[in-house]
Amino acid sequence: MNTPMITVPQTQRPVRERILEAAEAVFAESGYEGATVTDIAARAGLPKSNLHYYFGTKEALYEAVLFNTLSMWDDAFQVLRAERDPAEALAECIRLKMDLSRKRPNANKVMTGEMLQGAPRLNTFLNTTLRDQVAQSMAVLNHWIELGKMDAVSPMHVLLSIWAMTQQYADYNPPIKALLEKEELEERDYDAATDAIVQLVLRGCGVPQATA
Amino acid sequence: MNTPMITVPQTQRPVRERILEAAEAVFAESGYEGATVTDIAARAGLPKSNLHYYFGTKEALYEAVLFNTLSMWDDAFQVLRAERDPAEALAECIRLKMDLSRKRPNANKVMTGEMLQGAPRLNTFLNTTLRDQVAQSMAVLNHWIELGKMDAVSPMHVLLSIWAMTQQYADYNPPIKALLEKEELEERDYDAATDAIVQLVLRGCGVPQATA
DNA sequence: GTCTATATTCAGATAGAC
DNA sequence: GTCTATCTGAATATAGAC
């Protein structure tokens, strides 16, 4: 029952992290222009002048949120490796990407908001890093196709489809909740969606699945 | 070559339409909060006080854009009718929805922006009209399944997948352009995407396709 | 119905004490 | 590093002439 004096109470975590977390939530709820530094500061429990002290401008804080988010997406697609079984690798990729929509919906929403505005702050990233990352995943799919483990589908369209179907569960939560007649989605809703997407992709690509 | 005096020049189309068109573009580019009445007025070629005269508030103008957009989405899914051939009906539905992403990207972006914010202005619609519309489409898919024309997939997840994959071509245009290394997507890019999505859905649902 | 000019509010950013 | 108080610009909305 004694609280160790050494552990740092949650309200005293590093200030930068608290600010970034609050910014992710507020930018997601209100968009870049709609979010106010005052709101973010209130959510982080700080006066707004502190945000300017740590990040300079609202824009710089926003970009910090964006690039923090980008790194998470890549992890999901990195599981697509040539030596793996296509069914297992694709299923894991879909599950990881869906987990991000479930556990970090705000991060996903902020990124979608940036895309809607033409992604002016991501131009370089999209045309360099992202392009390389996707090219690698496409090469893996092409490898599977050459080995006859997969039908001759268009790798880029398959990857984009996985991206879109999983992203929807973060961005389009309101209509999905309405269709399921629920106040909030539960874990089993995400699991059911994941299963449906996995089945659609695997069968759509002619990838044999384990029947278990 | 003579211009009939009776036709109305484009710059003098009904004022309300000009305002709505300008609003759709500006709200799409900047989001609800980021858009300014001044910008919309400039794009429509009017002083901003006129927008207040016609629509009252910025919010009312925004809602007019939203509900104008909602009606377009339903049209695409109305082609799913029980008496039709599943392959043809699903392909047409996907093509119509993709046409909207191509021809009316701004309308789609405004709607996605509203979804990101939790769709506060669409709550009633989502829980009444939309739910009924989707229930009808789901019934059609269930009918096809009972007739053995389709595998026992989850109708709701299939419909959501079509929605997501086509929506992506409006909302996520920047990364798609980057991957295709193009300044703007061309009609054949949308056609190729439509074909890929149709193939994925039909094969994923076990719907026999014409081999032509 | 259409415009100019203005009232009012609130945002991002900063100054300067502690 | 952290806070209070304040500056400055820009947004929505309106008043009122034409």
Short mmCIF file of C-alpha atoms (C1' of nucleotides) in Angstrom, two decimals:
data_model
loop_
_atom_site.label_atom_id
_atom_site.label_comp_id
_atom_site.label_asym_id
_atom_site.label_seq_id
_atom_site.Cartn_x
_atom_site.Cartn_y
_atom_site.Cartn_z
CA MET A 1 0.00 0.00 0.00
CA ASN A 2 2.95 2.34 0.30
CA THR A 3 3.48 4.37 -2.82
CA PRO A 4 7.15 4.21 -3.76
CA MET A 5 8.52 7.72 -3.73
CA ILE A 6 10.72 6.94 -6.67
CA THR A 7 8.05 6.19 -9.30
CA VAL A 8 6.85 9.21 -11.21
CA PRO A 9 3.12 9.86 -10.82
CA GLN A 10 1.23 9.80 -14.09
CA THR A 11 0.39 13.44 -13.93
CA GLN A 12 4.10 14.22 -13.85
CA ARG A 13 5.18 12.26 -16.94
CA PRO A 14 7.50 14.14 -19.28
CA VAL A 15 5.80 17.36 -20.27
CA ARG A 16 6.49 16.89 -23.99
CA GLU A 17 4.67 13.55 -23.99
CA ARG A 18 1.68 14.93 -22.16
CA ILE A 19 1.45 17.76 -24.67
CA LEU A 20 1.74 15.41 -27.66
CA GLU A 21 -0.94 13.12 -26.29
CA ALA A 22 -3.32 16.00 -25.68
CA ALA A 23 -2.56 17.44 -29.11
CA GLU A 24 -3.32 14.12 -30.82
CA ALA A 25 -6.74 14.02 -29.19
CA VAL A 26 -7.68 17.64 -29.84
CA PHE A 27 -6.40 17.73 -33.44
CA ALA A 28 -8.37 14.53 -34.10
CA GLU A 29 -11.59 15.92 -32.66
CA SER A 30 -11.45 19.36 -34.23
CA GLY A 31 -9.05 19.27 -37.16
CA TYR A 32 -5.97 21.44 -37.49
CA GLU A 33 -7.73 24.80 -37.75
CA GLY A 34 -10.49 23.88 -35.35
CA ALA A 35 -8.10 22.82 -32.62
CA THR A 36 -6.95 25.63 -30.36
CA VAL A 37 -3.78 25.84 -28.37
CA THR A 38 -5.96 26.75 -25.42
CA ASP A 39 -7.87 23.45 -25.70
CA ILE A 40 -4.70 21.40 -26.00
CA ALA A 41 -3.17 23.18 -23.03
CA ALA A 42 -6.29 22.61 -20.93
CA ARG A 43 -6.28 18.91 -21.79
CA ALA A 44 -2.60 18.65 -20.90
CA GLY A 45 -3.20 20.59 -17.69
CA LEU A 46 -0.82 23.40 -18.53
CA PRO A 47 -1.00 27.10 -19.42
CA LYS A 48 -0.82 27.57 -23.14
CA SER A 49 2.38 29.56 -22.97
CA ASN A 50 4.12 26.34 -22.01
CA LEU A 51 3.15 24.72 -25.31
CA HIS A 52 4.81 27.59 -27.13
CA TYR A 53 7.83 27.17 -24.94
CA TYR A 54 8.18 23.47 -25.88
CA PHE A 55 7.06 23.41 -29.53
CA GLY A 56 7.24 27.02 -30.68
CA THR A 57 4.15 27.18 -32.87
CA LYS A 58 0.85 25.33 -33.20
CA GLU A 59 2.01 24.16 -36.63
CA ALA A 60 5.20 22.61 -35.27
CA LEU A 61 3.21 20.77 -32.62
CA TYR A 62 0.85 19.46 -35.29
CA GLU A 63 3.70 18.20 -37.43
CA ALA A 64 5.18 16.42 -34.44
CA VAL A 65 1.89 14.55 -34.07
CA LEU A 66 1.80 13.70 -37.78
CA PHE A 67 5.27 12.22 -38.02
CA ASN A 68 4.82 10.36 -34.78
CA THR A 69 1.81 8.70 -36.43
CA LEU A 70 3.49 7.85 -39.72
CA SER A 71 5.98 5.53 -38.10
CA MET A 72 3.21 3.38 -36.65
CA TRP A 73 1.65 2.60 -40.02
CA ASP A 74 4.81 1.19 -41.49
CA ASP A 75 5.13 -1.41 -38.75
CA ALA A 76 1.94 -3.17 -39.86
CA PHE A 77 3.13 -3.63 -43.43
CA GLN A 78 6.63 -4.72 -42.44
CA VAL A 79 5.25 -8.15 -41.57
CA LEU A 80 4.81 -8.82 -45.29
CA ARG A 81 8.04 -10.71 -45.96
CA ALA A 82 8.79 -12.90 -48.95
CA GLU A 83 9.78 -16.00 -46.98
CA ARG A 84 6.50 -16.10 -45.06
CA ASP A 85 3.28 -17.90 -45.88
CA PRO A 86 1.07 -15.38 -47.74
CA ALA A 87 -2.10 -16.27 -45.83
CA GLU A 88 -0.45 -15.85 -42.45
CA ALA A 89 1.45 -12.70 -43.34
CA LEU A 90 -1.53 -10.93 -44.94
CA ALA A 91 -3.77 -11.87 -42.02
CA GLU A 92 -1.26 -10.51 -39.53
CA CYS A 93 -0.82 -7.30 -41.53
CA ILE A 94 -4.57 -6.71 -41.55
CA ARG A 95 -4.85 -7.48 -37.87
CA LEU A 96 -2.02 -5.10 -36.93
CA LYS A 97 -3.42 -2.28 -39.03
CA MET A 98 -6.87 -2.83 -37.52
CA ASP A 99 -5.35 -2.79 -34.04
CA LEU A 100 -4.06 0.70 -34.78
CA SER A 101 -7.53 1.88 -35.77
CA ARG A 102 -8.89 0.46 -32.54
CA LYS A 103 -6.18 1.53 -30.13
CA ARG A 104 -5.01 4.78 -31.71
CA PRO A 105 -8.04 6.17 -33.52
CA ASN A 106 -6.95 9.75 -32.86
CA ALA A 107 -3.62 9.28 -34.57
CA ASN A 108 -5.38 7.84 -37.60
CA LYS A 109 -7.93 10.64 -37.69
CA VAL A 110 -5.27 13.34 -37.60
CA MET A 111 -3.53 11.73 -40.56
CA THR A 112 -6.76 11.46 -42.55
CA GLY A 113 -7.48 15.13 -41.85
CA GLU A 114 -4.09 16.01 -43.29
CA MET A 115 -4.78 13.89 -46.37
CA LEU A 116 -8.10 15.65 -46.92
CA GLN A 117 -6.27 18.96 -47.11
CA GLY A 118 -3.90 17.60 -49.75
CA ALA A 119 -1.19 16.56 -47.28
CA PRO A 120 0.82 19.76 -47.75
CA ARG A 121 3.12 18.88 -44.87
CA LEU A 122 3.80 15.33 -46.09
CA ASN A 123 4.76 15.92 -49.68
CA THR A 124 8.38 14.92 -49.30
CA PHE A 125 7.62 11.91 -47.13
CA LEU A 126 5.00 10.55 -49.53
CA ASN A 127 7.30 10.82 -52.52
CA THR A 128 10.34 9.30 -50.86
CA THR A 129 9.97 7.14 -47.76
CA LEU A 130 6.39 5.97 -48.29
CA ARG A 131 7.00 5.18 -51.93
CA ASP A 132 10.01 3.04 -51.00
CA GLN A 133 8.15 1.26 -48.22
CA VAL A 134 5.22 0.38 -50.46
CA ALA A 135 7.55 -0.70 -53.25
CA GLN A 136 9.07 -3.24 -50.89
CA SER A 137 5.68 -4.66 -49.95
CA MET A 138 4.68 -4.79 -53.60
CA ALA A 139 7.83 -6.75 -54.39
CA VAL A 140 6.88 -9.31 -51.75
CA LEU A 141 3.43 -9.76 -53.26
CA ASN A 142 4.93 -10.09 -56.74
CA HIS A 143 7.27 -12.74 -55.39
CA TRP A 144 4.33 -14.74 -54.05
CA ILE A 145 2.58 -14.39 -57.41
CA GLU A 146 5.63 -15.70 -59.27
CA LEU A 147 5.75 -18.70 -56.94
CA GLY A 148 2.10 -19.42 -57.71
CA LYS A 149 1.08 -18.85 -54.11
CA MET A 150 -1.22 -16.05 -55.14
CA ASP A 151 -3.24 -15.09 -58.22
CA ALA A 152 -1.94 -12.41 -60.56
CA VAL A 153 -3.58 -9.53 -58.74
CA SER A 154 -2.34 -5.94 -58.73
CA PRO A 155 -0.15 -5.66 -55.60
CA MET A 156 -0.63 -1.94 -55.20
CA HIS A 157 -4.41 -2.20 -55.29
CA VAL A 158 -4.37 -5.02 -52.75
CA LEU A 159 -2.25 -2.96 -50.36
CA LEU A 160 -4.42 0.11 -50.83
CA SER A 161 -7.51 -1.98 -50.16
CA ILE A 162 -6.13 -3.26 -46.88
CA TRP A 163 -5.23 0.30 -45.96
CA ALA A 164 -8.71 1.61 -46.79
CA MET A 165 -10.75 -1.11 -45.13
CA THR A 166 -8.87 -0.94 -41.85
CA GLN A 167 -8.60 2.85 -41.85
CA GLN A 168 -12.38 3.08 -42.12
CA TYR A 169 -12.79 1.73 -38.60
CA ALA A 170 -11.04 4.81 -37.20
CA ASP A 171 -12.32 7.50 -39.55
CA TYR A 172 -15.88 6.32 -40.13
CA ASN A 173 -16.72 5.20 -36.63
CA PRO A 174 -20.03 7.12 -36.45
CA PRO A 175 -21.90 5.30 -39.24
CA ILE A 176 -20.45 1.93 -38.21
CA LYS A 177 -21.69 2.47 -34.65
CA ALA A 178 -25.08 3.46 -36.05
CA LEU A 179 -25.30 0.31 -38.20
CA LEU A 180 -24.37 -1.90 -35.26
CA GLU A 181 -26.72 0.07 -33.02
CA LYS A 182 -24.04 0.52 -30.39
CA GLU A 183 -22.74 3.45 -28.39
CA GLU A 184 -19.17 2.22 -28.76
CA LEU A 185 -17.58 -0.60 -30.73
CA GLU A 186 -16.36 -3.53 -28.67
CA GLU A 187 -13.31 -5.67 -29.20
CA ARG A 188 -15.37 -8.44 -30.78
CA ASP A 189 -16.70 -5.99 -33.36
CA TYR A 190 -13.16 -5.23 -34.46
CA ASP A 191 -12.35 -8.96 -34.44
CA ALA A 192 -15.35 -9.72 -36.64
CA ALA A 193 -14.37 -6.94 -39.02
CA THR A 194 -10.80 -8.22 -39.16
CA ASP A 195 -12.00 -11.72 -39.98
CA ALA A 196 -14.27 -10.43 -42.73
CA ILE A 197 -11.50 -8.34 -44.29
CA VAL A 198 -8.99 -11.19 -44.08
CA GLN A 199 -11.43 -13.52 -45.78
CA LEU A 200 -12.24 -10.99 -48.49
CA VAL A 201 -8.57 -10.33 -49.24
CA LEU A 202 -7.34 -13.92 -49.12
CA ARG A 203 -10.14 -15.29 -51.26
CA GLY A 204 -10.00 -12.26 -53.53
CA CYS A 205 -6.32 -12.93 -54.14
CA GLY A 206 -6.73 -16.69 -54.51
CA VAL A 207 -4.61 -17.43 -51.47
CA PRO A 208 -5.39 -20.84 -49.93
CA GLN A 209 -6.43 -20.53 -46.29
CA ALA A 210 -6.18 -22.96 -43.44
CA THR A 211 -9.63 -24.47 -43.00
CA ALA A 212 -9.30 -24.70 -39.22
CA MET B 1 -22.14 30.07 -83.27
CA ASN B 2 -24.65 32.58 -82.01
CA THR B 3 -25.09 32.49 -78.28
CA PRO B 4 -28.79 32.39 -77.49
CA MET B 5 -29.72 35.38 -75.38
CA ILE B 6 -32.05 33.23 -73.33
CA THR B 7 -29.47 30.93 -71.79
CA VAL B 8 -28.09 32.11 -68.50
CA PRO B 9 -24.34 32.75 -68.55
CA GLN B 10 -22.43 30.54 -66.15
CA THR B 11 -21.41 33.41 -63.94
CA GLN B 12 -25.04 34.25 -63.41
CA ARG B 13 -26.37 30.84 -62.43
CA PRO B 14 -28.64 30.87 -59.40
CA VAL B 15 -26.77 32.49 -56.57
CA ARG B 16 -27.56 29.71 -54.10
CA GLU B 17 -25.95 27.12 -56.38
CA ARG B 18 -22.83 29.19 -56.88
CA ILE B 19 -22.48 29.61 -53.13
CA LEU B 20 -22.99 25.88 -52.47
CA GLU B 21 -20.41 24.92 -55.09
CA ALA B 22 -17.86 27.34 -53.68
CA ALA B 23 -18.61 26.17 -50.14
CA GLU B 24 -18.11 22.51 -51.10
CA ALA B 25 -14.66 23.31 -52.47
CA VAL B 26 -13.52 25.50 -49.59
CA PHE B 27 -14.88 23.23 -46.83
CA ALA B 28 -13.13 20.30 -48.53
CA GLU B 29 -9.79 22.09 -48.75
CA SER B 30 -9.75 23.60 -45.29
CA GLY B 31 -12.21 21.72 -43.10
CA TYR B 32 -15.16 23.30 -41.33
CA GLU B 33 -13.20 25.51 -38.94
CA GLY B 34 -10.44 26.27 -41.42
CA ALA B 35 -12.85 27.47 -44.09
CA THR B 36 -13.75 31.14 -43.86
CA VAL B 37 -16.86 32.83 -45.13
CA THR B 38 -14.53 35.33 -46.76
CA ASP B 39 -12.84 32.58 -48.80
CA ILE B 40 -16.15 31.07 -49.87
CA ALA B 41 -17.51 34.47 -50.83
CA ALA B 42 -14.39 35.26 -52.86
CA ARG B 43 -14.64 31.94 -54.69
CA ALA B 44 -18.30 32.56 -55.43
CA GLY B 45 -17.55 36.12 -56.54
CA LEU B 46 -19.76 37.76 -53.95
CA PRO B 47 -19.34 39.89 -50.84
CA LYS B 48 -19.56 37.77 -47.75
CA SER B 49 -22.62 39.52 -46.44
CA ASN B 50 -24.57 37.90 -49.27
CA LEU B 51 -23.76 34.43 -47.96
CA HIS B 52 -25.27 35.41 -44.64
CA TYR B 53 -28.29 36.76 -46.45
CA TYR B 54 -28.89 33.41 -48.23
CA PHE B 55 -27.85 30.86 -45.60
CA GLY B 56 -27.83 32.78 -42.32
CA THR B 57 -24.77 31.28 -40.69
CA LYS B 58 -21.61 29.48 -41.75
CA GLU B 59 -22.93 26.41 -39.96
CA ALA B 60 -26.19 26.36 -41.93
CA LEU B 61 -24.25 26.65 -45.18
CA TYR B 62 -22.05 23.75 -44.12
CA GLU B 63 -25.03 21.57 -43.30
CA ALA B 64 -26.55 22.35 -46.69
CA VAL B 65 -23.38 20.99 -48.29
CA LEU B 66 -23.45 17.87 -46.10
CA PHE B 67 -27.01 16.85 -46.83
CA ASN B 68 -26.59 17.61 -50.50
CA THR B 69 -23.75 15.07 -50.46
CA LEU B 70 -25.58 12.37 -48.54
CA SER B 71 -28.19 11.91 -51.22
CA MET B 72 -25.53 11.12 -53.81
CA TRP B 73 -24.12 8.20 -51.88
CA ASP B 74 -27.41 6.39 -51.66
CA ASP B 75 -27.84 6.35 -55.42
CA ALA B 76 -24.81 4.11 -55.87
CA PHE B 77 -26.12 1.43 -53.50
CA GLN B 78 -29.67 1.55 -54.88
CA VAL B 79 -28.51 -0.49 -57.88
CA LEU B 80 -28.21 -3.51 -55.58
CA ARG B 81 -31.59 -5.13 -56.28
CA ALA B 82 -32.58 -8.70 -55.54
CA GLU B 83 -33.72 -9.58 -59.05
CA ARG B 84 -30.39 -8.60 -60.62
CA ASP B 85 -27.34 -10.70 -61.31
CA PRO B 86 -25.00 -10.25 -58.29
CA ALA B 87 -21.85 -9.84 -60.38
CA GLU B 88 -23.37 -7.14 -62.55
CA ALA B 89 -25.08 -5.30 -59.71
CA LEU B 90 -22.02 -5.27 -57.43
CA ALA B 91 -19.77 -4.15 -60.27
CA GLU B 92 -22.11 -1.30 -61.12
CA CYS B 93 -22.38 -0.26 -57.48
CA ILE B 94 -18.60 -0.10 -57.16
CA ARG B 95 -18.27 1.79 -60.42
CA LEU B 96 -20.92 4.36 -59.44
CA LYS B 97 -19.36 4.93 -56.03
CA MET B 98 -15.92 5.31 -57.60
CA ASP B 99 -17.34 7.78 -60.11
CA LEU B 100 -18.42 9.93 -57.19
CA SER B 101 -14.90 9.88 -55.75
CA ARG B 102 -13.55 10.93 -59.13
CA LYS B 103 -16.10 13.53 -60.14
CA ARG B 104 -17.09 14.92 -56.75
CA PRO B 105 -14.01 14.52 -54.56
CA ASN B 106 -14.83 17.68 -52.61
CA ALA B 107 -18.25 16.41 -51.57
CA ASN B 108 -16.66 13.19 -50.35
CA LYS B 109 -13.94 15.03 -48.46
CA VAL B 110 -16.40 17.26 -46.65
CA MET B 111 -18.32 14.21 -45.49
CA THR B 112 -15.18 12.46 -44.27
CA GLY B 113 -14.20 15.57 -42.36
CA GLU B 114 -17.56 15.50 -40.62
CA MET B 115 -17.10 11.82 -39.78
CA LEU B 116 -13.68 12.52 -38.26
CA GLN B 117 -15.29 14.96 -35.87
CA GLY B 118 -17.81 12.36 -34.76
CA ALA B 119 -20.52 13.42 -37.22
CA PRO B 120 -22.31 15.62 -34.67
CA ARG B 121 -24.61 17.05 -37.34
CA LEU B 122 -25.55 13.65 -38.80
CA ASN B 123 -26.56 11.74 -35.71
CA THR B 124 -30.24 11.52 -36.57
CA PHE B 125 -29.62 10.70 -40.20
CA LEU B 126 -27.17 7.91 -39.42
CA ASN B 127 -29.53 6.25 -36.96
CA THR B 128 -32.63 6.46 -39.13
CA THR B 129 -32.30 6.91 -42.88
CA LEU B 130 -28.85 5.45 -43.37
CA ARG B 131 -29.61 2.46 -41.19
CA ASP B 132 -32.73 1.72 -43.23
CA GLN B 133 -30.92 2.14 -46.54
CA VAL B 134 -28.12 -0.21 -45.55
CA ALA B 135 -30.61 -2.72 -44.14
CA GLN B 136 -32.23 -2.89 -47.57
CA SER B 137 -28.92 -3.54 -49.31
CA MET B 138 -28.02 -6.16 -46.73
CA ALA B 139 -31.33 -7.90 -47.38
CA VAL B 140 -30.49 -8.08 -51.08
CA LEU B 141 -27.12 -9.67 -50.37
CA ASN B 142 -28.73 -12.15 -47.99
CA HIS B 143 -31.22 -13.02 -50.71
CA TRP B 144 -28.38 -13.80 -53.11
CA ILE B 145 -26.72 -15.91 -50.46
CA GLU B 146 -29.89 -17.92 -49.90
CA LEU B 147 -30.16 -18.55 -53.63
CA GLY B 148 -26.59 -19.85 -53.63
CA LYS B 149 -25.43 -17.07 -55.94
CA MET B 150 -22.96 -15.87 -53.34
CA ASP B 151 -20.97 -17.38 -50.49
CA ALA B 152 -22.16 -16.89 -46.92
CA VAL B 153 -20.26 -13.65 -46.36
CA SER B 154 -21.25 -10.93 -43.90
CA PRO B 155 -23.32 -8.48 -45.97
CA MET B 156 -22.56 -5.50 -43.76
CA HIS B 157 -18.82 -6.01 -43.98
CA VAL B 158 -18.99 -6.36 -47.75
CA LEU B 159 -20.91 -3.11 -48.07
CA LEU B 160 -18.52 -1.31 -45.71
CA SER B 161 -15.56 -2.63 -47.70
CA ILE B 162 -16.96 -1.25 -50.95
CA TRP B 163 -17.57 2.04 -49.20
CA ALA B 164 -14.03 2.20 -47.81
CA MET B 165 -12.14 1.18 -50.92
CA THR B 166 -13.92 3.64 -53.19
CA GLN B 167 -13.92 6.44 -50.64
CA GLN B 168 -10.15 6.19 -50.37
CA TYR B 169 -9.73 7.52 -53.91
CA ALA B 170 -11.23 10.84 -52.83
CA ASP B 171 -9.84 11.17 -49.31
CA TYR B 172 -6.39 9.67 -49.77
CA ASN B 173 -5.53 11.14 -53.12
CA PRO B 174 -2.08 12.46 -52.06
CA PRO B 175 -0.43 9.11 -51.26
CA ILE B 176 -2.08 7.43 -54.25
CA LYS B 177 -0.69 10.12 -56.55
CA ALA B 178 2.71 9.68 -54.94
CA LEU B 179 2.65 5.91 -55.47
CA LEU B 180 1.65 6.30 -59.12
CA GLU B 181 4.19 9.11 -59.50
CA LYS B 182 1.63 11.39 -61.09
CA GLU B 183 0.58 15.00 -60.56
CA GLU B 184 -3.08 14.08 -61.03
CA LEU B 185 -4.90 10.78 -61.41
CA GLU B 186 -6.27 10.09 -64.87
CA GLU B 187 -9.49 8.37 -65.84
CA ARG B 188 -7.65 5.13 -66.60
CA ASP B 189 -6.23 5.11 -63.07
CA TYR B 190 -9.74 5.15 -61.66
CA ASP B 191 -10.79 2.48 -64.16
CA ALA B 192 -7.92 0.24 -63.13
CA ALA B 193 -8.76 0.74 -59.46
CA THR B 194 -12.42 -0.03 -60.12
CA ASP B 195 -11.50 -3.25 -61.92
CA ALA B 196 -9.22 -4.30 -59.06
CA ILE B 197 -11.88 -3.62 -56.43
CA VAL B 198 -14.58 -5.41 -58.44
CA GLN B 199 -12.34 -8.44 -58.82
CA LEU B 200 -11.44 -8.47 -55.13
CA VAL B 201 -15.07 -8.21 -54.03
CA LEU B 202 -16.55 -10.70 -56.51
CA ARG B 203 -13.91 -13.35 -55.91
CA GLY B 204 -13.89 -12.62 -52.20
CA CYS B 205 -17.63 -13.27 -52.11
CA GLY B 206 -17.49 -16.30 -54.36
CA VAL B 207 -19.59 -14.66 -57.07
CA PRO B 208 -19.03 -16.20 -60.53
CA GLN B 209 -17.88 -13.60 -63.03
CA ALA B 210 -18.23 -13.46 -66.78
CA THR B 211 -14.87 -14.55 -68.20
CA ALA B 212 -15.08 -12.18 -71.16
"C1'" DG C 1 -31.28 41.95 -53.05
"C1'" DT C 2 -26.66 43.80 -52.85
"C1'" DC C 3 -23.08 46.24 -51.07
"C1'" DT C 4 -19.56 48.97 -47.48
"C1'" DA C 5 -18.27 49.66 -43.02
"C1'" DT C 6 -18.03 48.12 -38.53
"C1'" DA C 7 -18.94 45.66 -34.06
"C1'" DT C 8 -17.49 41.82 -31.38
"C1'" DT C 9 -15.20 37.81 -30.26
"C1'" DC C 10 -11.39 34.91 -29.94
"C1'" DA C 11 -7.42 32.93 -31.82
"C1'" DG C 12 -1.98 32.46 -31.71
"C1'" DA C 13 1.81 34.36 -29.86
"C1'" DT C 14 4.75 37.06 -26.55
"C1'" DA C 15 6.53 39.89 -22.47
"C1'" DG C 16 8.19 39.66 -18.32
"C1'" DA C 17 7.71 38.45 -13.19
"C1'" DC C 18 8.92 34.57 -10.42
"C1'" DG D 1 10.94 26.15 -16.59
"C1'" DT D 2 6.51 27.93 -15.35
"C1'" DC D 3 3.11 31.21 -14.87
"C1'" DT D 4 -0.16 35.79 -15.59
"C1'" DA D 5 -1.30 39.39 -18.36
"C1'" DT D 6 -1.44 41.30 -22.77
"C1'" DC D 7 -0.67 42.35 -27.76
"C1'" DT D 8 -2.17 41.82 -32.45
"C1'" DG D 9 -4.58 39.99 -36.18
"C1'" DA D 10 -8.45 37.80 -38.17
"C1'" DA D 11 -12.78 35.59 -38.03
"C1'" DT D 12 -18.14 35.65 -37.89
"C1'" DA D 13 -21.81 38.39 -38.01
"C1'" DT D 14 -24.54 42.65 -38.44
"C1'" DA D 15 -26.02 47.59 -39.33
"C1'" DG D 16 -27.61 50.37 -42.52
"C1'" DA D 17 -27.07 52.96 -47.14
"C1'" DC D 18 -28.49 52.13 -51.82
#
